[in-house]
PDB file of C-alpha atoms and ligand atoms in Angstrom:
ATOM      1  CA  MET A   2     -98.877 -35.024  26.172  1.00  0.00           C
ATOM      2  CA  ARG A   3     -97.342 -32.685  23.562  1.00  0.00           C
ATOM      3  CA  ILE A   4     -95.178 -29.859  24.821  1.00  0.00           C
ATOM      4  CA  VAL A   5     -93.124 -27.084  23.228  1.00  0.00           C
ATOM      5  CA  LEU A   6     -90.282 -25.348  25.093  1.00  0.00           C
ATOM      6  CA  LEU A   7     -89.394 -21.848  23.919  1.00  0.00           C
ATOM      7  CA  GLY A   8     -86.574 -19.710  25.270  1.00  0.00           C
ATOM      8  CA  ALA A   9     -83.392 -17.918  24.327  1.00  0.00           C
ATOM      9  CA  PRO A  10     -80.099 -19.729  23.765  1.00  0.00           C
ATOM     10  CA  GLY A  11     -78.869 -20.864  27.191  1.00  0.00           C
ATOM     11  CA  SER A  12     -82.186 -20.184  28.927  1.00  0.00           C
ATOM     12  CA  GLY A  13     -82.310 -23.781  30.163  1.00  0.00           C
ATOM     13  CA  LYS A  14     -84.539 -25.544  27.593  1.00  0.00           C
ATOM     14  CA  GLY A  15     -82.354 -28.657  27.416  1.00  0.00           C
ATOM     15  CA  THR A  16     -82.043 -28.830  31.212  1.00  0.00           C
ATOM     16  CA  GLN A  17     -85.805 -28.598  31.738  1.00  0.00           C
ATOM     17  CA  ALA A  18     -86.519 -30.905  28.797  1.00  0.00           C
ATOM     18  CA  LYS A  19     -84.549 -33.684  30.463  1.00  0.00           C
ATOM     19  CA  LEU A  20     -86.383 -33.258  33.785  1.00  0.00           C
ATOM     20  CA  ILE A  21     -89.819 -33.091  32.136  1.00  0.00           C
ATOM     21  CA  CYS A  22     -89.207 -36.031  29.784  1.00  0.00           C
ATOM     22  CA  ASP A  23     -87.813 -38.251  32.567  1.00  0.00           C
ATOM     23  CA  TYR A  24     -90.735 -37.443  34.839  1.00  0.00           C
ATOM     24  CA  PHE A  25     -93.572 -37.700  32.311  1.00  0.00           C
ATOM     25  CA  LYS A  26     -91.863 -40.415  30.236  1.00  0.00           C
ATOM     26  CA  ILE A  27     -92.171 -38.653  26.919  1.00  0.00           C
ATOM     27  CA  PRO A  28     -89.557 -38.457  24.142  1.00  0.00           C
ATOM     28  CA  HIS A  29     -87.349 -35.372  23.865  1.00  0.00           C
ATOM     29  CA  ILE A  30     -86.993 -33.940  20.360  1.00  0.00           C
ATOM     30  CA  SER A  31     -84.271 -31.285  20.162  1.00  0.00           C
ATOM     31  CA  THR A  32     -83.533 -29.947  16.694  1.00  0.00           C
ATOM     32  CA  GLY A  33     -80.184 -28.624  17.971  1.00  0.00           C
ATOM     33  CA  ASP A  34     -79.222 -32.097  19.267  1.00  0.00           C
ATOM     34  CA  ILE A  35     -80.287 -33.706  15.981  1.00  0.00           C
ATOM     35  CA  PHE A  36     -78.154 -31.253  13.991  1.00  0.00           C
ATOM     36  CA  ARG A  37     -75.135 -31.769  16.284  1.00  0.00           C
ATOM     37  CA  ALA A  38     -75.436 -35.560  15.873  1.00  0.00           C
ATOM     38  CA  GLU A  39     -75.583 -35.169  12.071  1.00  0.00           C
ATOM     39  CA  ILE A  40     -72.578 -32.812  12.129  1.00  0.00           C
ATOM     40  CA  LYS A  41     -70.616 -35.349  14.154  1.00  0.00           C
ATOM     41  CA  LYS A  42     -71.450 -38.095  11.636  1.00  0.00           C
ATOM     42  CA  MET A  43     -70.573 -35.674   8.805  1.00  0.00           C
ATOM     43  CA  THR A  44     -73.756 -36.497   6.890  1.00  0.00           C
ATOM     44  CA  PRO A  45     -74.838 -34.175   4.037  1.00  0.00           C
ATOM     45  CA  LEU A  46     -77.534 -32.761   6.345  1.00  0.00           C
ATOM     46  CA  GLY A  47     -74.948 -32.176   9.082  1.00  0.00           C
ATOM     47  CA  LEU A  48     -72.493 -30.484   6.722  1.00  0.00           C
ATOM     48  CA  GLU A  49     -75.223 -28.193   5.402  1.00  0.00           C
ATOM     49  CA  ALA A  50     -76.556 -27.365   8.901  1.00  0.00           C
ATOM     50  CA  LYS A  51     -73.045 -26.622  10.167  1.00  0.00           C
ATOM     51  CA  LYS A  52     -72.663 -23.701   7.738  1.00  0.00           C
ATOM     52  CA  TYR A  53     -75.520 -21.900   9.505  1.00  0.00           C
ATOM     53  CA  ILE A  54     -74.995 -23.070  13.098  1.00  0.00           C
ATOM     54  CA  GLN A  55     -71.364 -21.946  13.207  1.00  0.00           C
ATOM     55  CA  ARG A  56     -72.483 -18.425  12.257  1.00  0.00           C
ATOM     56  CA  GLY A  57     -75.302 -18.358  14.827  1.00  0.00           C
ATOM     57  CA  ASN A  58     -77.978 -18.353  12.114  1.00  0.00           C
ATOM     58  CA  LEU A  59     -81.013 -20.557  11.742  1.00  0.00           C
ATOM     59  CA  VAL A  60     -80.746 -23.628   9.551  1.00  0.00           C
ATOM     60  CA  PRO A  61     -83.128 -23.139   6.566  1.00  0.00           C
ATOM     61  CA  ASP A  62     -86.769 -23.987   7.283  1.00  0.00           C
ATOM     62  CA  ASP A  63     -87.100 -26.711   4.636  1.00  0.00           C
ATOM     63  CA  LEU A  64     -84.244 -28.750   6.163  1.00  0.00           C
ATOM     64  CA  THR A  65     -85.395 -28.173   9.741  1.00  0.00           C
ATOM     65  CA  ILE A  66     -89.027 -28.961   9.045  1.00  0.00           C
ATOM     66  CA  SER A  67     -88.100 -32.153   7.209  1.00  0.00           C
ATOM     67  CA  ILE A  68     -86.192 -33.497  10.246  1.00  0.00           C
ATOM     68  CA  VAL A  69     -89.054 -32.561  12.567  1.00  0.00           C
ATOM     69  CA  LYS A  70     -91.564 -34.214  10.251  1.00  0.00           C
ATOM     70  CA  GLU A  71     -89.454 -37.361  10.221  1.00  0.00           C
ATOM     71  CA  SER A  72     -89.287 -37.331  14.042  1.00  0.00           C
ATOM     72  CA  LEU A  73     -93.030 -36.820  14.432  1.00  0.00           C
ATOM     73  CA  ASN A  74     -93.650 -39.787  12.152  1.00  0.00           C
ATOM     74  CA  LYS A  75     -91.649 -42.142  14.363  1.00  0.00           C
ATOM     75  CA  SER A  76     -93.912 -44.509  16.275  1.00  0.00           C
ATOM     76  CA  GLU A  77     -92.254 -43.700  19.625  1.00  0.00           C
ATOM     77  CA  ASN A  78     -93.333 -40.064  19.218  1.00  0.00           C
ATOM     78  CA  SER A  79     -96.914 -40.751  18.151  1.00  0.00           C
ATOM     79  CA  ASP A  80     -98.467 -40.462  21.639  1.00  0.00           C
ATOM     80  CA  GLY A  81     -96.544 -37.462  22.870  1.00  0.00           C
ATOM     81  CA  PHE A  82     -93.251 -35.574  22.844  1.00  0.00           C
ATOM     82  CA  LEU A  83     -91.454 -32.484  23.979  1.00  0.00           C
ATOM     83  CA  LEU A  84     -90.063 -30.190  21.283  1.00  0.00           C
ATOM     84  CA  ASP A  85     -86.976 -28.225  22.387  1.00  0.00           C
ATOM     85  CA  GLY A  86     -85.736 -25.537  20.004  1.00  0.00           C
ATOM     86  CA  PHE A  87     -88.574 -25.897  17.497  1.00  0.00           C
ATOM     87  CA  PRO A  88     -90.438 -23.842  16.354  1.00  0.00           C
ATOM     88  CA  ARG A  89     -88.009 -20.945  16.038  1.00  0.00           C
ATOM     89  CA  ASN A  90     -89.980 -18.653  13.769  1.00  0.00           C
ATOM     90  CA  ILE A  91     -93.632 -18.115  12.943  1.00  0.00           C
ATOM     91  CA  TYR A  92     -93.380 -20.114   9.713  1.00  0.00           C
ATOM     92  CA  GLN A  93     -92.166 -23.169  11.659  1.00  0.00           C
ATOM     93  CA  ALA A  94     -94.901 -22.661  14.290  1.00  0.00           C
ATOM     94  CA  LYS A  95     -97.651 -22.635  11.665  1.00  0.00           C
ATOM     95  CA  LYS A  96     -96.124 -25.584   9.835  1.00  0.00           C
ATOM     96  CA  LEU A  97     -96.003 -27.588  13.078  1.00  0.00           C
ATOM     97  CA  ASN A  98     -99.661 -26.858  13.683  1.00  0.00           C
ATOM     98  CA  LEU A  99    -100.503 -28.017  10.187  1.00  0.00           C
ATOM     99  CA  LEU A 100     -98.501 -31.245  10.505  1.00  0.00           C
ATOM    100  CA  LEU A 101    -100.244 -32.083  13.769  1.00  0.00           C
ATOM    101  CA  THR A 102    -103.797 -31.161  12.784  1.00  0.00           C
ATOM    102  CA  GLU A 103    -103.491 -33.298   9.627  1.00  0.00           C
ATOM    103  CA  ASP A 104    -103.158 -36.117  12.141  1.00  0.00           C
ATOM    104  CA  LYS A 105    -105.882 -34.735  14.471  1.00  0.00           C
ATOM    105  CA  LYS A 106    -103.260 -33.915  17.092  1.00  0.00           C
ATOM    106  CA  TYR A 107    -102.444 -30.683  18.875  1.00  0.00           C
ATOM    107  CA  ILE A 108     -99.959 -29.097  21.280  1.00  0.00           C
ATOM    108  CA  ASP A 109    -101.152 -29.152  24.904  1.00  0.00           C
ATOM    109  CA  LYS A 110     -98.821 -26.577  26.342  1.00  0.00           C
ATOM    110  CA  VAL A 111     -96.077 -24.144  25.315  1.00  0.00           C
ATOM    111  CA  TYR A 112     -93.620 -22.864  27.935  1.00  0.00           C
ATOM    112  CA  LEU A 113     -91.498 -19.784  27.407  1.00  0.00           C
ATOM    113  CA  ILE A 114     -88.487 -19.821  29.749  1.00  0.00           C
ATOM    114  CA  ASP A 115     -87.828 -16.188  30.497  1.00  0.00           C
ATOM    115  CA  VAL A 116     -84.327 -15.057  31.575  1.00  0.00           C
ATOM    116  CA  THR A 117     -82.261 -11.901  31.242  1.00  0.00           C
ATOM    117  CA  GLN A 118     -79.276 -11.578  28.894  1.00  0.00           C
ATOM    118  CA  ASP A 119     -76.821 -11.478  31.835  1.00  0.00           C
ATOM    119  CA  VAL A 120     -78.088 -14.831  33.067  1.00  0.00           C
ATOM    120  CA  ILE A 121     -77.869 -16.265  29.553  1.00  0.00           C
ATOM    121  CA  LEU A 122     -74.256 -15.180  29.087  1.00  0.00           C
ATOM    122  CA  GLU A 123     -73.249 -16.635  32.449  1.00  0.00           C
ATOM    123  CA  ARG A 124     -75.013 -19.929  31.712  1.00  0.00           C
ATOM    124  CA  ILE A 125     -73.567 -20.306  28.229  1.00  0.00           C
ATOM    125  CA  GLY A 126     -70.107 -19.124  29.291  1.00  0.00           C
ATOM    126  CA  GLY A 127     -69.881 -21.907  31.881  1.00  0.00           C
ATOM    127  CA  ARG A 128     -71.613 -24.653  29.937  1.00  0.00           C
ATOM    128  CA  ARG A 129     -69.606 -27.785  29.200  1.00  0.00           C
ATOM    129  CA  TYR A 130     -70.912 -30.319  26.734  1.00  0.00           C
ATOM    130  CA  CYS A 131     -70.299 -33.989  26.002  1.00  0.00           C
ATOM    131  CA  SER A 132     -70.030 -34.517  22.266  1.00  0.00           C
ATOM    132  CA  ARG A 133     -70.390 -38.286  22.676  1.00  0.00           C
ATOM    133  CA  CYS A 134     -73.690 -38.542  24.617  1.00  0.00           C
ATOM    134  CA  GLY A 135     -74.965 -34.938  24.543  1.00  0.00           C
ATOM    135  CA  ALA A 136     -74.973 -34.438  28.334  1.00  0.00           C
ATOM    136  CA  SER A 137     -74.639 -30.844  29.458  1.00  0.00           C
ATOM    137  CA  TYR A 138     -72.920 -29.419  32.568  1.00  0.00           C
ATOM    138  CA  HIS A 139     -72.043 -26.048  34.015  1.00  0.00           C
ATOM    139  CA  ILE A 140     -68.714 -25.323  35.702  1.00  0.00           C
ATOM    140  CA  ARG A 141     -70.482 -23.524  38.559  1.00  0.00           C
ATOM    141  CA  PHE A 142     -74.162 -24.501  38.591  1.00  0.00           C
ATOM    142  CA  ASN A 143     -73.903 -28.147  37.576  1.00  0.00           C
ATOM    143  CA  PRO A 144     -70.280 -29.335  37.588  1.00  0.00           C
ATOM    144  CA  SER A 145     -69.365 -32.867  36.556  1.00  0.00           C
ATOM    145  CA  LYS A 146     -68.262 -35.041  39.484  1.00  0.00           C
ATOM    146  CA  LEU A 147     -65.452 -36.217  37.181  1.00  0.00           C
ATOM    147  CA  ASP A 148     -64.098 -32.659  36.599  1.00  0.00           C
ATOM    148  CA  ASP A 149     -63.560 -32.301  32.869  1.00  0.00           C
ATOM    149  CA  ARG A 150     -65.098 -35.660  31.956  1.00  0.00           C
ATOM    150  CA  CYS A 151     -68.699 -36.684  31.378  1.00  0.00           C
ATOM    151  CA  GLU A 152     -70.288 -38.537  34.315  1.00  0.00           C
ATOM    152  CA  ALA A 153     -72.377 -40.633  31.960  1.00  0.00           C
ATOM    153  CA  CYS A 154     -69.781 -41.810  29.441  1.00  0.00           C
ATOM    154  CA  GLY A 155     -66.334 -40.540  30.517  1.00  0.00           C
ATOM    155  CA  GLU A 156     -65.733 -38.425  27.393  1.00  0.00           C
ATOM    156  CA  VAL A 157     -63.751 -35.180  27.809  1.00  0.00           C
ATOM    157  CA  LEU A 158     -66.160 -32.237  28.085  1.00  0.00           C
ATOM    158  CA  ILE A 159     -65.890 -29.364  25.635  1.00  0.00           C
ATOM    159  CA  HIS A 160     -67.225 -25.872  25.097  1.00  0.00           C
ATOM    160  CA  ARG A 161     -69.845 -26.044  22.317  1.00  0.00           C
ATOM    161  CA  SER A 162     -68.348 -24.463  19.187  1.00  0.00           C
ATOM    162  CA  ASP A 163     -71.338 -22.095  18.843  1.00  0.00           C
ATOM    163  CA  ASP A 164     -70.931 -20.977  22.486  1.00  0.00           C
ATOM    164  CA  LYS A 165     -68.169 -18.444  21.672  1.00  0.00           C
ATOM    165  CA  GLU A 166     -69.369 -15.047  22.847  1.00  0.00           C
ATOM    166  CA  ASP A 167     -69.588 -13.386  19.397  1.00  0.00           C
ATOM    167  CA  ILE A 168     -71.656 -16.284  18.034  1.00  0.00           C
ATOM    168  CA  VAL A 169     -73.863 -16.266  21.140  1.00  0.00           C
ATOM    169  CA  LEU A 170     -74.630 -12.576  20.569  1.00  0.00           C
ATOM    170  CA  ASP A 171     -75.645 -13.386  16.980  1.00  0.00           C
ATOM    171  CA  ARG A 172     -77.838 -16.264  18.219  1.00  0.00           C
ATOM    172  CA  LEU A 173     -79.502 -13.884  20.651  1.00  0.00           C
ATOM    173  CA  THR A 174     -80.184 -11.325  17.908  1.00  0.00           C
ATOM    174  CA  VAL A 175     -81.776 -14.042  15.759  1.00  0.00           C
ATOM    175  CA  TYR A 176     -83.868 -15.215  18.731  1.00  0.00           C
ATOM    176  CA  ASN A 177     -85.026 -11.721  19.730  1.00  0.00           C
ATOM    177  CA  LYS A 178     -86.148 -10.971  16.149  1.00  0.00           C
ATOM    178  CA  ALA A 179     -88.248 -14.118  15.819  1.00  0.00           C
ATOM    179  CA  ILE A 180     -89.738 -14.833  19.229  1.00  0.00           C
ATOM    180  CA  GLN A 181     -92.555 -12.257  19.555  1.00  0.00           C
ATOM    181  CA  PRO A 182     -94.718 -13.506  16.650  1.00  0.00           C
ATOM    182  CA  ILE A 183     -94.412 -17.084  18.000  1.00  0.00           C
ATOM    183  CA  VAL A 184     -95.431 -15.906  21.463  1.00  0.00           C
ATOM    184  CA  ASN A 185     -98.418 -14.011  20.033  1.00  0.00           C
ATOM    185  CA  TYR A 186     -99.445 -17.050  18.013  1.00  0.00           C
ATOM    186  CA  TYR A 187     -99.475 -19.429  20.994  1.00  0.00           C
ATOM    187  CA  LYS A 188    -101.049 -16.772  23.258  1.00  0.00           C
ATOM    188  CA  LYS A 189    -103.959 -16.559  20.816  1.00  0.00           C
ATOM    189  CA  LEU A 190    -104.330 -20.343  20.963  1.00  0.00           C
ATOM    190  CA  GLY A 191    -104.452 -20.043  24.768  1.00  0.00           C
ATOM    191  CA  ILE A 192    -101.655 -22.546  25.421  1.00  0.00           C
ATOM    192  CA  LEU A 193     -98.690 -20.294  26.262  1.00  0.00           C
ATOM    193  CA  GLU A 194     -97.264 -20.033  29.768  1.00  0.00           C
ATOM    194  CA  LYS A 195     -94.319 -17.833  30.684  1.00  0.00           C
ATOM    195  CA  ILE A 196     -91.957 -19.400  33.232  1.00  0.00           C
ATOM    196  CA  HIS A 197     -89.582 -17.382  35.375  1.00  0.00           C
ATOM    197  CA  GLY A 198     -86.229 -18.920  34.433  1.00  0.00           C
ATOM    198  CA  ASP A 199     -83.945 -17.228  36.950  1.00  0.00           C
ATOM    199  CA  ALA A 200     -84.258 -19.867  39.655  1.00  0.00           C
ATOM    200  CA  ASN A 201     -82.596 -23.193  40.197  1.00  0.00           C
ATOM    201  CA  PRO A 202     -83.497 -26.014  37.782  1.00  0.00           C
ATOM    202  CA  SER A 203     -85.577 -27.976  40.303  1.00  0.00           C
ATOM    203  CA  GLU A 204     -87.681 -24.924  41.223  1.00  0.00           C
ATOM    204  CA  ILE A 205     -88.349 -24.208  37.558  1.00  0.00           C
ATOM    205  CA  PHE A 206     -89.208 -27.840  36.940  1.00  0.00           C
ATOM    206  CA  SER A 207     -91.557 -27.826  39.912  1.00  0.00           C
ATOM    207  CA  SER A 208     -93.638 -25.000  38.451  1.00  0.00           C
ATOM    208  CA  ILE A 209     -93.752 -26.682  35.035  1.00  0.00           C
ATOM    209  CA  ARG A 210     -94.715 -30.023  36.599  1.00  0.00           C
ATOM    210  CA  SER A 211     -97.555 -28.440  38.607  1.00  0.00           C
ATOM    211  CA  SER A 212     -98.864 -26.728  35.508  1.00  0.00           C
ATOM    212  CA  LEU A 213     -98.712 -29.978  33.487  1.00  0.00           C
ATOM    213  CA  MET A 214    -100.575 -31.925  36.173  1.00  0.00           C
ATOM    214  CA  VAL A 215    -103.727 -29.977  35.301  1.00  0.00           C
ATOM    215  CA  VAL A 216    -103.467 -30.337  31.509  1.00  0.00           C
TER     216      VAL A 216
HETATM  217  P1  AP5 B  27     -79.955 -25.384  20.104  1.00  0.00           P
HETATM  218  O1  AP5 B  27     -79.064 -26.487  20.423  1.00  0.00           O
HETATM  219  O2  AP5 B  27     -81.406 -25.563  20.240  1.00  0.00           O
HETATM  220  O3  AP5 B  27     -79.459 -24.135  20.933  1.00  0.00           O
HETATM  221  P2  AP5 B  27     -80.226 -22.930  21.639  1.00  0.00           P
HETATM  222  O4  AP5 B  27     -81.665 -22.781  21.395  1.00  0.00           O
HETATM  223  O5  AP5 B  27     -79.396 -21.755  21.302  1.00  0.00           O
HETATM  224  O6  AP5 B  27     -80.205 -23.324  23.142  1.00  0.00           O
HETATM  225  P3  AP5 B  27     -79.039 -23.973  23.945  1.00  0.00           P
HETATM  226  O7  AP5 B  27     -79.019 -25.441  23.704  1.00  0.00           O
HETATM  227  O8  AP5 B  27     -77.785 -23.202  23.750  1.00  0.00           O
HETATM  228  O9  AP5 B  27     -79.519 -23.649  25.445  1.00  0.00           O
HETATM  229  P4  AP5 B  27     -80.653 -24.322  26.315  1.00  0.00           P
HETATM  230  O10 AP5 B  27     -81.809 -23.369  26.388  1.00  0.00           O
HETATM  231  O11 AP5 B  27     -80.929 -25.715  25.897  1.00  0.00           O
HETATM  232  O12 AP5 B  27     -79.929 -24.285  27.738  1.00  0.00           O
HETATM  233  P5  AP5 B  27     -79.259 -25.459  28.617  1.00  0.00           P
HETATM  234  O13 AP5 B  27     -80.341 -26.237  29.306  1.00  0.00           O
HETATM  235  O14 AP5 B  27     -78.240 -26.183  27.838  1.00  0.00           O
HETATM  236  O15 AP5 B  27     -79.683 -24.893  18.609  1.00  0.00           O
HETATM  237  C1  AP5 B  27     -78.358 -24.712  18.142  1.00  0.00           C
HETATM  238  C2  AP5 B  27     -78.399 -24.184  16.716  1.00  0.00           C
HETATM  239  O16 AP5 B  27     -79.043 -25.145  15.857  1.00  0.00           O
HETATM  240  C3  AP5 B  27     -79.192 -22.885  16.499  1.00  0.00           C
HETATM  241  O17 AP5 B  27     -78.404 -21.735  16.777  1.00  0.00           O
HETATM  242  C4  AP5 B  27     -79.553 -23.009  15.023  1.00  0.00           C
HETATM  243  O18 AP5 B  27     -78.457 -22.682  14.216  1.00  0.00           O
HETATM  244  C5  AP5 B  27     -79.832 -24.494  14.867  1.00  0.00           C
HETATM  245  N1  AP5 B  27     -81.244 -24.806  15.084  1.00  0.00           N
HETATM  246  C6  AP5 B  27     -81.769 -25.503  16.130  1.00  0.00           C
HETATM  247  N2  AP5 B  27     -83.109 -25.562  16.037  1.00  0.00           N
HETATM  248  C7  AP5 B  27     -83.441 -24.892  14.892  1.00  0.00           C
HETATM  249  C8  AP5 B  27     -84.671 -24.567  14.273  1.00  0.00           C
HETATM  250  N3  AP5 B  27     -85.858 -24.949  14.811  1.00  0.00           N
HETATM  251  N4  AP5 B  27     -84.638 -23.861  13.123  1.00  0.00           N
HETATM  252  C9  AP5 B  27     -83.473 -23.480  12.567  1.00  0.00           C
HETATM  253  N5  AP5 B  27     -82.265 -23.713  13.127  1.00  0.00           N
HETATM  254  C10 AP5 B  27     -82.249 -24.419  14.281  1.00  0.00           C
HETATM  255  O19 AP5 B  27     -78.565 -24.566  29.759  1.00  0.00           O
HETATM  256  C11 AP5 B  27     -77.448 -23.747  29.466  1.00  0.00           C
HETATM  257  C12 AP5 B  27     -76.434 -23.838  30.622  1.00  0.00           C
HETATM  258  O20 AP5 B  27     -77.011 -23.293  31.804  1.00  0.00           O
HETATM  259  C13 AP5 B  27     -76.034 -25.280  30.989  1.00  0.00           C
HETATM  260  O21 AP5 B  27     -74.687 -25.278  31.338  1.00  0.00           O
HETATM  261  C14 AP5 B  27     -76.913 -25.620  32.207  1.00  0.00           C
HETATM  262  O22 AP5 B  27     -76.272 -26.537  33.088  1.00  0.00           O
HETATM  263  C15 AP5 B  27     -77.107 -24.257  32.860  1.00  0.00           C
HETATM  264  N6  AP5 B  27     -78.438 -24.098  33.443  1.00  0.00           N
HETATM  265  C16 AP5 B  27     -79.627 -24.471  32.906  1.00  0.00           C
HETATM  266  N7  AP5 B  27     -80.656 -24.119  33.704  1.00  0.00           N
HETATM  267  C17 AP5 B  27     -80.087 -23.488  34.774  1.00  0.00           C
HETATM  268  C18 AP5 B  27     -80.625 -22.893  35.953  1.00  0.00           C
HETATM  269  N8  AP5 B  27     -81.948 -22.853  36.173  1.00  0.00           N
HETATM  270  N9  AP5 B  27     -79.767 -22.339  36.849  1.00  0.00           N
HETATM  271  C19 AP5 B  27     -78.432 -22.368  36.628  1.00  0.00           C
HETATM  272  N10 AP5 B  27     -77.851 -22.922  35.524  1.00  0.00           N
HETATM  273  C20 AP5 B  27     -78.684 -23.482  34.607  1.00  0.00           C
HETATM  274 MG1   MG B  28     -80.287 -26.942  24.297  1.00  0.00          MG
END
C-alpha cells in the first residue's frame, strides 16, 4: 500500500501517519522528520535545510527529492509506505510519479486533511515536540502523562523552532500557494480523497481506515 498525506502545517499529518502506519504496518516517511534529524546531527544536508526551514520556506527540490529517492530505494520501503509532507509542490508530485512508474509502482491513495486556519494555529500553538525521538504532543488535546517530558524517552519537550507564529504564517502562505495544483493533479488521477480534519484523531483515522480497507 502506498499512501500520500497532504495537509497544511499542523493539520494533523504526523498524528494520522502514526495511526495509519501502526495499523497497516507500513513505513512512515516524513521529509520534515528526516530534515530535523539531519539538523540535529549537524550534517551538511541538515545545515543547508535549516536555512530554509527556519524561515518557513521549502527546502530546494533537488535536496528534498534526493532524500525521498534514497528512502524509496530502501528495501523496507519497497512494498509500501506512507509519505507525510511530500510532495509539496507540483514539481515534486510529478517527480514522485516518475520515480515510482520507473519501478512499475504507483500511489494507491492520497488524503488531503482539511482544516481551517484557526484550528491550525491552535494545534501548532499547543504542540510540544520531543527532539530525541520525534514524538509529538499537544498541551490540551494530547498532553504527555509526564507533563513536560516525553512519555516514550523522558526527554524534555520543546516547542518546535519553526512553530513560532510568524514562521507558521509564512509556512501557511507557502502551503496555500502550492497546494491547488497538487490537488488537481491527484484528482485527475482519481486517487484524491478530502478528509474532514476538524474532529478528534481517532474519528479521522477511522474514516481513513475505512477508505483504505477498500483499496
Ligand atoms: P513538516 O515537518 O512536514 O511540517 P508541516 O507540513 O508544516 O506539518 P507539521 O509537522 O507542522 O504538522 P502536521 O500536519 O504533521 O501536524 P501534527 O500531526 O504534528 O515540515 C517542516 C519543514 O520542513 C517545512 O516547513 C519545510 O521547510 C521543510 N520540508 C518538509 N518537507 C518538504 C518538502 N517536501 N519540500 C520542501 N521542504 C520540505 O499535529 C499538530 C498538533 O495538533 C500536534 O500537537 C497534535 O497533537 C495536534 N493534533 C493533531 N491532530 C489533532 C486532532 N485531530 N485534534 C486535536 N489535535 C490534533
Ligand atoms: Mg508533521
